[in-house]
Amino acid sequence: MGVTYLDSCVVIYAVEDEGSHGAAVRQRLASAGGQIFVISPLVKMECLVGPLRADDLALHDHYLEAFEQFGVVDIGSAQYLRAAELRARHRLSAPDALHLATAQANHCDELWTNDARLAAVSRGLAVDVISEVE
């Protein structure tokens, strides 16, 4: 049984997108068998910004319910230090560097994302699950 870290964009597609991207992510999640999916507090924060800005309490609550389907891994000081290295070396954004550092620190088998650049610098850990279906 492997562990997969979900980037915020993947969770947003799964929860909000009624188009092909959302369908592809939901199908992939459903067909993953015994795979364990994890998110971090950073994923929760990024997912909730849109609904809170729009004052969409129903979507906010839908996210809270969706979060319950996943395990949660914390982001500690060591992950922030590793993220600084990743940002400096690969010019990643702070959130992307934190997602990658968190997945690495928690020995995840994969990091599902929609970011081809993140996939390119992760040395095989990150998988661009959206471009695979396009």
XYZ file of C-alpha atoms in Angstrom:
134
model
C 0.000 0.000 0.000
C 1.561 3.276 -1.128
C 1.138 6.817 0.079
C 0.272 9.629 -2.315
C 0.427 13.306 -1.405
C -2.197 15.415 -3.171
C -1.288 18.913 -4.324
C -3.957 21.567 -3.760
C -4.856 21.788 -7.431
C -5.700 18.077 -7.512
C -8.042 18.431 -4.530
C -9.638 21.518 -6.105
C -10.261 19.611 -9.346
C -11.745 16.699 -7.404
C -14.078 18.900 -5.384
C -15.037 21.723 -7.764
C -14.344 20.885 -11.386
C -17.297 19.398 -13.267
C -15.310 19.168 -16.494
C -12.806 16.660 -17.809
C -10.068 17.499 -15.305
C -12.313 16.940 -12.310
C -13.694 13.731 -13.781
C -10.181 12.446 -14.482
C -8.994 13.181 -10.943
C -12.075 11.639 -9.330
C -11.731 8.525 -11.509
C -8.061 8.199 -10.658
C -8.773 8.563 -6.941
C -11.570 5.985 -7.111
C -9.472 3.451 -8.991
C -6.410 3.721 -6.753
C -7.320 0.644 -4.694
C -5.499 0.487 -1.384
C -3.561 3.689 -1.958
C -3.438 6.060 1.022
C -3.953 9.712 0.113
C -2.606 12.491 2.301
C -2.821 16.273 2.322
C -1.220 18.942 4.486
C -2.531 22.018 6.276
C -1.126 23.985 3.303
C -3.475 22.098 0.972
C -6.411 22.884 3.236
C -5.484 26.567 3.348
C -5.080 26.864 -0.425
C -8.359 25.057 -1.112
C -10.382 27.211 1.269
C -9.242 30.618 -0.001
C -11.578 30.652 -3.026
C -14.749 29.661 -1.169
C -13.997 32.110 1.644
C -13.310 34.986 -0.779
C -16.596 34.236 -2.529
C -18.386 33.832 0.810
C -19.514 30.416 -0.450
C -20.150 28.605 2.810
C -21.649 25.565 1.075
C -18.448 25.017 -0.922
C -16.366 25.704 2.194
C -18.285 23.003 4.055
C -17.979 20.660 1.065
C -14.202 21.027 1.286
C -14.247 20.310 5.014
C -16.116 17.082 4.284
C -13.724 16.199 1.452
C -10.692 16.744 3.697
C -11.987 13.986 5.973
C -11.348 11.461 3.170
C -7.588 12.032 3.361
C -4.876 11.547 5.927
C -3.096 14.693 7.084
C 0.672 15.142 7.302
C 2.152 18.108 9.127
C 4.684 20.561 7.835
C 7.501 21.056 10.314
C 10.544 23.304 10.478
C 12.665 20.790 8.561
C 10.257 20.936 5.620
C 10.508 24.724 5.499
C 14.308 24.468 5.380
C 14.105 21.859 2.617
C 11.598 24.040 0.771
C 14.098 26.919 0.859
C 16.663 24.650 -0.823
C 14.135 23.569 -3.448
C 13.116 27.181 -4.135
C 16.722 28.294 -4.497
C 17.757 25.356 -6.656
C 14.686 25.065 -8.904
C 13.005 28.484 -8.636
C 9.780 26.938 -7.338
C 7.082 28.988 -5.660
C 6.984 28.745 -1.879
C 3.816 26.597 -1.863
C 5.159 24.216 -4.523
C 8.460 23.866 -2.667
C 6.569 23.151 0.572
C 4.354 20.556 -1.104
C 7.397 18.762 -2.524
C 9.393 18.970 0.716
C 6.408 17.652 2.688
C 5.871 14.726 0.310
C 9.581 13.886 0.481
C 9.741 14.108 4.283
C 6.739 11.829 4.668
C 8.192 9.196 2.329
C 5.316 9.472 -0.111
C 5.470 7.284 -3.185
C 3.930 9.977 -5.379
C 2.874 13.607 -5.325
C -0.108 14.146 -7.608
C -0.136 17.585 -9.190
C -1.138 19.531 -12.285
C 2.232 21.247 -12.406
C 4.555 19.919 -15.095
C 7.412 22.023 -13.718
C 7.036 20.502 -10.258
C 6.934 17.068 -11.843
C 10.115 17.839 -13.770
C 12.192 18.848 -10.726
C 10.925 16.191 -8.311
C 13.062 13.346 -9.661
C 10.082 11.127 -10.343
C 8.087 11.811 -7.169
C 5.588 14.271 -8.648
C 3.156 13.067 -11.293
C 1.275 15.544 -13.478
C -2.026 13.648 -13.367
C -3.888 16.134 -15.565
C -1.518 16.213 -18.531
C -1.644 12.403 -18.573
C -5.336 12.573 -19.580
C -5.050 15.396 -22.107
